[in-house]
Amino acid sequence: MTSSYLTLTPAQKQALDSGFASAFGGEPTRYFSAPGRTEIGGNHTDHQRGRVLAAAVNLDTRAAVRPNGTSTVRILSKGYPMSVVDLTQLTPQENEINATPALIRGVCARFAQLGCQVGGFDAYCESTVLPGSGLSSSAAYEVLIGTIVNHLFFEGKATQPEIAQIGQYAENVFFGKPCGLMDQMASAVGNLVTIDFFHKDHPVIEPVDFDFSACGHALCIIDSRASHADLTDEYAAVPGEIKAVAKCMGREVLTQIDEADFYGKLPELRKACGDRAVMRCIHFYQENARVPRQVEALRSGDFDTFLRLIKESGYSSYMYLQNVIPAGYTSHQDVAVSLALCDHYLQGRGAYRVHGGGFAGTVQAFVPFDLLDSFRSGIDAALGEGACHVLSIRPQGGVEAFPQE
């Protein structure tokens, strides 16, 4: 599906080598990289085993690595304290919930469950996928750790989709976040893909061959500069409320429930689960049906229809899913302001929508080339320099990286 390796520039190698030597002494023996991701279609559909359209992007987390012959993993990410994980303890640790060591321990634990003899290693990491950027730095990190373990200790036996599932396991079970699988899958497999998660152990992944720049538009991510802190409950409430509706109908997720049956039970569901939960389900049914239409529009070259569907996704997320403004927030509505700025500077052209989990983080925009300079300068003036990122799609997912010769 994608290239199995990536080339490091001399500057990237030098930065990694220098950081590794300062942290651990000596030189690394191997290098690895995992990209951030952008969700293009399927806002909050993955945790209901629905459909998504997603892509790896040209921002990544990369690492210089060396096995250390012990039962300890030591990982230093630039700008953060070193994470040290004892591999003789591969069960969730209460004091690591919502902390980086939980992700490392969870990935290693899952590999061990699959029969891998995980050993200790040292790694120094640098990332252009900034935390809170909405490009899923946590998934890139999980996929990076999984790719390292897979190559060092498992002979590359785990497929890229399996590495994504291992990352989700670490985040769900060890880190304590009930995320879906889209972020890890997009980072692991690379390129632009559509994924159907209905069969949770065997998601159907199809490449989508399309070049956005060929249609005269730039793919932009706008950092709202909002903090994710204290919003864990808001994020958890989205899948929690939707799953409560599914449970009322005797199922685990909405993809197991016919839309007509859902509407037929609406009066009872409103009483049992509340109106916000019902509205979020309405978003799911509409959004899940929208993804294959987006894919078909791209494959047929109908970019105008694709842009219209992006706008519809944004409206649905705002009105029905309600993941733009956290409950009760009045003085801080950062994502809403970011959407309003996109509306203003796009002048009725292109498309924009809330991106990823919502509430904080980012907005996605497809910006015509002739508006890009004014759009970016307007966004940066309002939100701060560097708030608007122009991205491209990366063909590779989580891979080993090799220095240029």
PDB file of C-alpha atoms in Angstrom, residues 87-317:
ATOM      1  CA  LEU A  87       9.396  -4.483  31.047  1.00  0.00           C
ATOM      2  CA  THR A  88       9.046  -6.942  33.918  1.00  0.00           C
ATOM      3  CA  GLN A  89       5.855  -5.026  34.813  1.00  0.00           C
ATOM      4  CA  LEU A  90       3.509  -5.200  31.831  1.00  0.00           C
ATOM      5  CA  THR A  91       0.206  -4.456  33.536  1.00  0.00           C
ATOM      6  CA  PRO A  92      -1.519  -1.058  33.748  1.00  0.00           C
ATOM      7  CA  GLN A  93      -0.041   1.197  36.438  1.00  0.00           C
ATOM      8  CA  GLU A  94      -2.471   3.523  38.189  1.00  0.00           C
ATOM      9  CA  ASN A  95       0.128   6.274  38.558  1.00  0.00           C
ATOM     10  CA  GLU A  96       0.719   6.271  34.764  1.00  0.00           C
ATOM     11  CA  ILE A  97      -2.860   6.986  33.668  1.00  0.00           C
ATOM     12  CA  ASN A  98      -2.801   9.868  31.143  1.00  0.00           C
ATOM     13  CA  ALA A  99       1.015   9.763  31.129  1.00  0.00           C
ATOM     14  CA  THR A 100       3.482   8.868  28.371  1.00  0.00           C
ATOM     15  CA  PRO A 101       4.988   5.791  30.098  1.00  0.00           C
ATOM     16  CA  ALA A 102       1.528   4.182  29.932  1.00  0.00           C
ATOM     17  CA  LEU A 103       1.651   4.265  26.135  1.00  0.00           C
ATOM     18  CA  ILE A 104       5.094   2.660  26.042  1.00  0.00           C
ATOM     19  CA  ARG A 105       4.133   0.006  28.584  1.00  0.00           C
ATOM     20  CA  GLY A 106       0.842  -0.705  26.821  1.00  0.00           C
ATOM     21  CA  VAL A 107       2.444  -1.158  23.399  1.00  0.00           C
ATOM     22  CA  CYS A 108       5.127  -3.468  24.828  1.00  0.00           C
ATOM     23  CA  ALA A 109       2.519  -5.424  26.810  1.00  0.00           C
ATOM     24  CA  ARG A 110       0.400  -6.066  23.748  1.00  0.00           C
ATOM     25  CA  PHE A 111       3.401  -7.227  21.723  1.00  0.00           C
ATOM     26  CA  ALA A 112       4.303  -9.574  24.586  1.00  0.00           C
ATOM     27  CA  GLN A 113       0.764 -10.975  24.539  1.00  0.00           C
ATOM     28  CA  LEU A 114       1.255 -11.684  20.824  1.00  0.00           C
ATOM     29  CA  GLY A 115       4.358 -13.742  21.565  1.00  0.00           C
ATOM     30  CA  CYS A 116       7.031 -11.115  21.046  1.00  0.00           C
ATOM     31  CA  GLN A 117      10.090 -11.250  23.313  1.00  0.00           C
ATOM     32  CA  VAL A 118      10.248  -7.515  23.892  1.00  0.00           C
ATOM     33  CA  GLY A 119      13.650  -6.253  24.996  1.00  0.00           C
ATOM     34  CA  GLY A 120      14.935  -2.985  26.348  1.00  0.00           C
ATOM     35  CA  PHE A 121      16.028  -0.129  24.100  1.00  0.00           C
ATOM     36  CA  ASP A 122      17.015   3.510  24.258  1.00  0.00           C
ATOM     37  CA  ALA A 123      15.378   6.071  21.983  1.00  0.00           C
ATOM     38  CA  TYR A 124      15.656   9.795  21.432  1.00  0.00           C
ATOM     39  CA  CYS A 125      12.627  11.382  19.719  1.00  0.00           C
ATOM     40  CA  GLU A 126      11.915  14.654  17.975  1.00  0.00           C
ATOM     41  CA  SER A 127       8.522  15.620  16.600  1.00  0.00           C
ATOM     42  CA  THR A 128       6.927  18.144  14.294  1.00  0.00           C
ATOM     43  CA  VAL A 129       3.499  16.790  15.318  1.00  0.00           C
ATOM     44  CA  LEU A 130       3.009  19.224  18.169  1.00  0.00           C
ATOM     45  CA  PRO A 131       0.915  18.074  21.157  1.00  0.00           C
ATOM     46  CA  GLY A 132      -2.565  19.547  20.980  1.00  0.00           C
ATOM     47  CA  SER A 133      -2.179  20.312  17.271  1.00  0.00           C
ATOM     48  CA  GLY A 134      -5.144  18.127  16.355  1.00  0.00           C
ATOM     49  CA  LEU A 135      -2.898  15.975  14.156  1.00  0.00           C
ATOM     50  CA  SER A 136      -2.786  13.218  16.761  1.00  0.00           C
ATOM     51  CA  SER A 137       0.637  13.341  18.340  1.00  0.00           C
ATOM     52  CA  SER A 138      -0.339  10.518  20.700  1.00  0.00           C
ATOM     53  CA  ALA A 139      -1.218   8.151  17.834  1.00  0.00           C
ATOM     54  CA  ALA A 140       2.010   9.018  16.025  1.00  0.00           C
ATOM     55  CA  TYR A 141       3.915   8.243  19.231  1.00  0.00           C
ATOM     56  CA  GLU A 142       2.108   4.920  19.736  1.00  0.00           C
ATOM     57  CA  VAL A 143       2.705   3.906  16.119  1.00  0.00           C
ATOM     58  CA  LEU A 144       6.356   4.936  16.433  1.00  0.00           C
ATOM     59  CA  ILE A 145       6.867   2.758  19.535  1.00  0.00           C
ATOM     60  CA  GLY A 146       5.004  -0.118  17.875  1.00  0.00           C
ATOM     61  CA  THR A 147       7.115   0.185  14.733  1.00  0.00           C
ATOM     62  CA  ILE A 148      10.324   0.177  16.797  1.00  0.00           C
ATOM     63  CA  VAL A 149       9.321  -2.930  18.774  1.00  0.00           C
ATOM     64  CA  ASN A 150       8.081  -4.683  15.635  1.00  0.00           C
ATOM     65  CA  HIS A 151      11.394  -4.190  13.831  1.00  0.00           C
ATOM     66  CA  LEU A 152      13.760  -4.728  16.752  1.00  0.00           C
ATOM     67  CA  PHE A 153      12.138  -7.716  18.435  1.00  0.00           C
ATOM     68  CA  PHE A 154       9.360  -9.201  16.246  1.00  0.00           C
ATOM     69  CA  GLU A 155      11.007  -9.540  12.812  1.00  0.00           C
ATOM     70  CA  GLY A 156       8.436  -7.163  11.355  1.00  0.00           C
ATOM     71  CA  LYS A 157       5.654  -9.745  11.776  1.00  0.00           C
ATOM     72  CA  ALA A 158       2.999  -7.231  12.825  1.00  0.00           C
ATOM     73  CA  THR A 159       1.238  -5.578   9.885  1.00  0.00           C
ATOM     74  CA  GLN A 160       0.651  -1.840   9.833  1.00  0.00           C
ATOM     75  CA  PRO A 161      -3.050  -2.274  10.738  1.00  0.00           C
ATOM     76  CA  GLU A 162      -2.024  -4.532  13.619  1.00  0.00           C
ATOM     77  CA  ILE A 163       0.404  -1.889  14.881  1.00  0.00           C
ATOM     78  CA  ALA A 164      -2.499   0.576  14.842  1.00  0.00           C
ATOM     79  CA  GLN A 165      -4.620  -1.824  16.915  1.00  0.00           C
ATOM     80  CA  ILE A 166      -1.744  -2.271  19.356  1.00  0.00           C
ATOM     81  CA  GLY A 167      -1.542   1.505  19.755  1.00  0.00           C
ATOM     82  CA  GLN A 168      -5.272   1.755  20.394  1.00  0.00           C
ATOM     83  CA  TYR A 169      -5.008  -0.998  22.999  1.00  0.00           C
ATOM     84  CA  ALA A 170      -2.267   0.937  24.802  1.00  0.00           C
ATOM     85  CA  GLU A 171      -4.321   4.127  24.796  1.00  0.00           C
ATOM     86  CA  ASN A 172      -7.567   2.425  25.888  1.00  0.00           C
ATOM     87  CA  VAL A 173      -6.257   0.009  28.506  1.00  0.00           C
ATOM     88  CA  PHE A 174      -3.073   1.608  29.878  1.00  0.00           C
ATOM     89  CA  PHE A 175      -3.416   5.341  29.184  1.00  0.00           C
ATOM     90  CA  GLY A 176      -7.112   5.434  30.062  1.00  0.00           C
ATOM     91  CA  LYS A 177      -8.564   7.187  27.008  1.00  0.00           C
ATOM     92  CA  PRO A 178     -11.504   5.499  25.215  1.00  0.00           C
ATOM     93  CA  CYS A 179     -10.386   6.472  21.702  1.00  0.00           C
ATOM     94  CA  GLY A 180     -11.433   4.878  18.441  1.00  0.00           C
ATOM     95  CA  LEU A 181      -8.984   3.443  15.924  1.00  0.00           C
ATOM     96  CA  MET A 182      -8.885   6.072  13.192  1.00  0.00           C
ATOM     97  CA  ASP A 183      -5.901   8.077  14.456  1.00  0.00           C
ATOM     98  CA  GLN A 184      -3.610   5.099  14.884  1.00  0.00           C
ATOM     99  CA  MET A 185      -4.720   3.490  11.633  1.00  0.00           C
ATOM    100  CA  ALA A 186      -4.126   6.600   9.525  1.00  0.00           C
ATOM    101  CA  SER A 187      -0.688   7.082  11.073  1.00  0.00           C
ATOM    102  CA  ALA A 188       0.275   3.420  10.724  1.00  0.00           C
ATOM    103  CA  VAL A 189      -0.758   2.785   7.121  1.00  0.00           C
ATOM    104  CA  GLY A 190       0.012   6.172   5.546  1.00  0.00           C
ATOM    105  CA  ASN A 191      -1.317   7.925   2.436  1.00  0.00           C
ATOM    106  CA  LEU A 192      -4.981   8.875   1.873  1.00  0.00           C
ATOM    107  CA  VAL A 193      -7.237   5.969   2.822  1.00  0.00           C
ATOM    108  CA  THR A 194     -10.828   5.173   3.583  1.00  0.00           C
ATOM    109  CA  ILE A 195     -11.415   2.696   6.394  1.00  0.00           C
ATOM    110  CA  ASP A 196     -14.516   0.747   7.384  1.00  0.00           C
ATOM    111  CA  PHE A 197     -14.239  -0.370  11.017  1.00  0.00           C
ATOM    112  CA  PHE A 198     -17.420  -2.478  11.127  1.00  0.00           C
ATOM    113  CA  HIS A 199     -15.454  -5.700  11.592  1.00  0.00           C
ATOM    114  CA  LYS A 200     -13.352  -4.376  14.456  1.00  0.00           C
ATOM    115  CA  ASP A 201     -10.620  -7.007  14.248  1.00  0.00           C
ATOM    116  CA  HIS A 202     -10.375  -6.788  10.460  1.00  0.00           C
ATOM    117  CA  PRO A 203     -11.008  -3.206   9.296  1.00  0.00           C
ATOM    118  CA  VAL A 204     -11.327  -2.763   5.547  1.00  0.00           C
ATOM    119  CA  ILE A 205      -8.697  -0.293   4.289  1.00  0.00           C
ATOM    120  CA  GLU A 206      -8.779   1.094   0.755  1.00  0.00           C
ATOM    121  CA  PRO A 207      -6.398   3.658  -0.762  1.00  0.00           C
ATOM    122  CA  VAL A 208      -7.905   6.763  -2.343  1.00  0.00           C
ATOM    123  CA  ASP A 209      -5.752   8.094  -5.156  1.00  0.00           C
ATOM    124  CA  PHE A 210      -6.259  11.855  -5.187  1.00  0.00           C
ATOM    125  CA  ASP A 211      -4.088  14.974  -5.260  1.00  0.00           C
ATOM    126  CA  PHE A 212      -5.741  17.968  -3.576  1.00  0.00           C
ATOM    127  CA  SER A 213      -3.215  20.405  -5.032  1.00  0.00           C
ATOM    128  CA  ALA A 214      -4.273  19.333  -8.539  1.00  0.00           C
ATOM    129  CA  CYS A 215      -7.667  20.885  -7.779  1.00  0.00           C
ATOM    130  CA  GLY A 216      -6.155  24.230  -6.889  1.00  0.00           C
ATOM    131  CA  HIS A 217      -6.665  23.938  -3.145  1.00  0.00           C
ATOM    132  CA  ALA A 218      -4.328  23.745  -0.169  1.00  0.00           C
ATOM    133  CA  LEU A 219      -5.095  21.499   2.796  1.00  0.00           C
ATOM    134  CA  CYS A 220      -4.793  23.658   5.922  1.00  0.00           C
ATOM    135  CA  ILE A 221      -5.064  22.929   9.618  1.00  0.00           C
ATOM    136  CA  ILE A 222      -5.808  25.863  11.901  1.00  0.00           C
ATOM    137  CA  ASP A 223      -4.653  25.618  15.506  1.00  0.00           C
ATOM    138  CA  SER A 224      -7.354  27.249  17.633  1.00  0.00           C
ATOM    139  CA  ARG A 225      -4.770  27.651  20.433  1.00  0.00           C
ATOM    140  CA  ALA A 226      -7.264  26.131  22.866  1.00  0.00           C
ATOM    141  CA  SER A 227      -6.077  23.833  25.629  1.00  0.00           C
ATOM    142  CA  HIS A 228      -7.220  20.210  25.875  1.00  0.00           C
ATOM    143  CA  ALA A 229      -6.679  20.359  29.648  1.00  0.00           C
ATOM    144  CA  ASP A 230      -9.765  19.491  31.698  1.00  0.00           C
ATOM    145  CA  LEU A 231     -11.688  18.361  28.594  1.00  0.00           C
ATOM    146  CA  THR A 232     -11.280  14.601  29.039  1.00  0.00           C
ATOM    147  CA  ASP A 233     -14.873  14.279  30.244  1.00  0.00           C
ATOM    148  CA  GLU A 234     -16.158  16.206  27.212  1.00  0.00           C
ATOM    149  CA  TYR A 235     -14.379  13.834  24.817  1.00  0.00           C
ATOM    150  CA  ALA A 236     -15.415  10.725  26.721  1.00  0.00           C
ATOM    151  CA  ALA A 237     -19.056  11.857  26.778  1.00  0.00           C
ATOM    152  CA  VAL A 238     -19.353  11.621  22.978  1.00  0.00           C
ATOM    153  CA  PRO A 239     -18.787   7.857  22.620  1.00  0.00           C
ATOM    154  CA  GLY A 240     -20.283   7.316  26.080  1.00  0.00           C
ATOM    155  CA  GLU A 241     -23.619   8.907  25.214  1.00  0.00           C
ATOM    156  CA  ILE A 242     -23.843   7.275  21.795  1.00  0.00           C
ATOM    157  CA  LYS A 243     -23.048   3.861  23.242  1.00  0.00           C
ATOM    158  CA  ALA A 244     -25.731   4.417  25.877  1.00  0.00           C
ATOM    159  CA  VAL A 245     -28.260   4.800  23.062  1.00  0.00           C
ATOM    160  CA  ALA A 246     -26.966   1.645  21.388  1.00  0.00           C
ATOM    161  CA  LYS A 247     -27.211  -0.219  24.692  1.00  0.00           C
ATOM    162  CA  CYS A 248     -30.835   0.878  25.075  1.00  0.00           C
ATOM    163  CA  MET A 249     -31.456  -0.825  21.758  1.00  0.00           C
ATOM    164  CA  GLY A 250     -29.609  -3.958  22.789  1.00  0.00           C
ATOM    165  CA  ARG A 251     -26.465  -3.367  20.761  1.00  0.00           C
ATOM    166  CA  GLU A 252     -22.872  -2.307  21.373  1.00  0.00           C
ATOM    167  CA  VAL A 253     -22.511   0.338  18.638  1.00  0.00           C
ATOM    168  CA  LEU A 254     -24.743   2.222  16.196  1.00  0.00           C
ATOM    169  CA  THR A 255     -23.442   0.414  13.111  1.00  0.00           C
ATOM    170  CA  GLN A 256     -25.332  -2.625  14.418  1.00  0.00           C
ATOM    171  CA  ILE A 257     -28.628  -0.683  14.456  1.00  0.00           C
ATOM    172  CA  ASP A 258     -30.601   0.223  11.354  1.00  0.00           C
ATOM    173  CA  GLU A 259     -31.204   3.961  11.077  1.00  0.00           C
ATOM    174  CA  ALA A 260     -34.951   3.449  10.581  1.00  0.00           C
ATOM    175  CA  ASP A 261     -35.113   1.427  13.818  1.00  0.00           C
ATOM    176  CA  PHE A 262     -33.305   4.237  15.642  1.00  0.00           C
ATOM    177  CA  TYR A 263     -35.833   6.826  14.461  1.00  0.00           C
ATOM    178  CA  GLY A 264     -38.663   4.466  15.323  1.00  0.00           C
ATOM    179  CA  LYS A 265     -37.457   4.362  18.939  1.00  0.00           C
ATOM    180  CA  LEU A 266     -36.754   8.093  19.174  1.00  0.00           C
ATOM    181  CA  PRO A 267     -39.387   8.989  21.807  1.00  0.00           C
ATOM    182  CA  GLU A 268     -38.164   6.258  24.171  1.00  0.00           C
ATOM    183  CA  LEU A 269     -34.502   7.066  23.509  1.00  0.00           C
ATOM    184  CA  ARG A 270     -34.989  10.749  24.296  1.00  0.00           C
ATOM    185  CA  LYS A 271     -36.489   9.884  27.650  1.00  0.00           C
ATOM    186  CA  ALA A 272     -33.900   7.241  28.517  1.00  0.00           C
ATOM    187  CA  CYS A 273     -30.715   8.875  27.214  1.00  0.00           C
ATOM    188  CA  GLY A 274     -31.437  12.569  26.768  1.00  0.00           C
ATOM    189  CA  ASP A 275     -31.626  14.786  23.728  1.00  0.00           C
ATOM    190  CA  ARG A 276     -27.894  15.470  23.323  1.00  0.00           C
ATOM    191  CA  ALA A 277     -27.206  11.753  23.068  1.00  0.00           C
ATOM    192  CA  VAL A 278     -29.924  11.405  20.435  1.00  0.00           C
ATOM    193  CA  MET A 279     -28.597  14.380  18.466  1.00  0.00           C
ATOM    194  CA  ARG A 280     -25.119  12.869  18.496  1.00  0.00           C
ATOM    195  CA  CYS A 281     -26.539   9.661  17.049  1.00  0.00           C
ATOM    196  CA  ILE A 282     -28.249  11.632  14.284  1.00  0.00           C
ATOM    197  CA  HIS A 283     -24.834  13.094  13.436  1.00  0.00           C
ATOM    198  CA  PHE A 284     -23.324   9.627  13.326  1.00  0.00           C
ATOM    199  CA  TYR A 285     -25.858   8.235  10.864  1.00  0.00           C
ATOM    200  CA  GLN A 286     -25.480  11.246   8.571  1.00  0.00           C
ATOM    201  CA  GLU A 287     -21.682  11.379   8.821  1.00  0.00           C
ATOM    202  CA  ASN A 288     -21.209   7.651   8.314  1.00  0.00           C
ATOM    203  CA  ALA A 289     -23.276   7.808   5.131  1.00  0.00           C
ATOM    204  CA  ARG A 290     -21.354  10.880   3.984  1.00  0.00           C
ATOM    205  CA  VAL A 291     -17.910   9.213   3.960  1.00  0.00           C
ATOM    206  CA  PRO A 292     -18.479   6.873   0.960  1.00  0.00           C
ATOM    207  CA  ARG A 293     -20.000   9.813  -0.924  1.00  0.00           C
ATOM    208  CA  GLN A 294     -16.836  11.827  -0.246  1.00  0.00           C
ATOM    209  CA  VAL A 295     -14.714   8.939  -1.469  1.00  0.00           C
ATOM    210  CA  GLU A 296     -16.794   8.563  -4.616  1.00  0.00           C
ATOM    211  CA  ALA A 297     -16.586  12.314  -5.285  1.00  0.00           C
ATOM    212  CA  LEU A 298     -12.796  12.220  -5.089  1.00  0.00           C
ATOM    213  CA  ARG A 299     -12.489   9.089  -7.201  1.00  0.00           C
ATOM    214  CA  SER A 300     -14.707  10.583  -9.889  1.00  0.00           C
ATOM    215  CA  GLY A 301     -12.919  13.941  -9.803  1.00  0.00           C
ATOM    216  CA  ASP A 302     -16.019  15.828  -8.613  1.00  0.00           C
ATOM    217  CA  PHE A 303     -14.209  18.212  -6.272  1.00  0.00           C
ATOM    218  CA  ASP A 304     -17.157  20.620  -5.955  1.00  0.00           C
ATOM    219  CA  THR A 305     -19.306  17.833  -4.498  1.00  0.00           C
ATOM    220  CA  PHE A 306     -16.469  16.859  -2.172  1.00  0.00           C
ATOM    221  CA  LEU A 307     -16.241  20.434  -0.845  1.00  0.00           C
ATOM    222  CA  ARG A 308     -20.003  20.548  -0.314  1.00  0.00           C
ATOM    223  CA  LEU A 309     -19.821  17.322   1.681  1.00  0.00           C
ATOM    224  CA  ILE A 310     -16.975  18.738   3.807  1.00  0.00           C
ATOM    225  CA  LYS A 311     -19.179  21.714   4.657  1.00  0.00           C
ATOM    226  CA  GLU A 312     -22.079  19.395   5.496  1.00  0.00           C
ATOM    227  CA  SER A 313     -19.803  17.453   7.831  1.00  0.00           C
ATOM    228  CA  GLY A 314     -18.839  20.673   9.586  1.00  0.00           C
ATOM    229  CA  TYR A 315     -22.440  21.775  10.013  1.00  0.00           C
ATOM    230  CA  SER A 316     -23.451  18.372  11.356  1.00  0.00           C
ATOM    231  CA  SER A 317     -20.595  18.333  13.846  1.00  0.00           C
TER     232      SER A 317
END
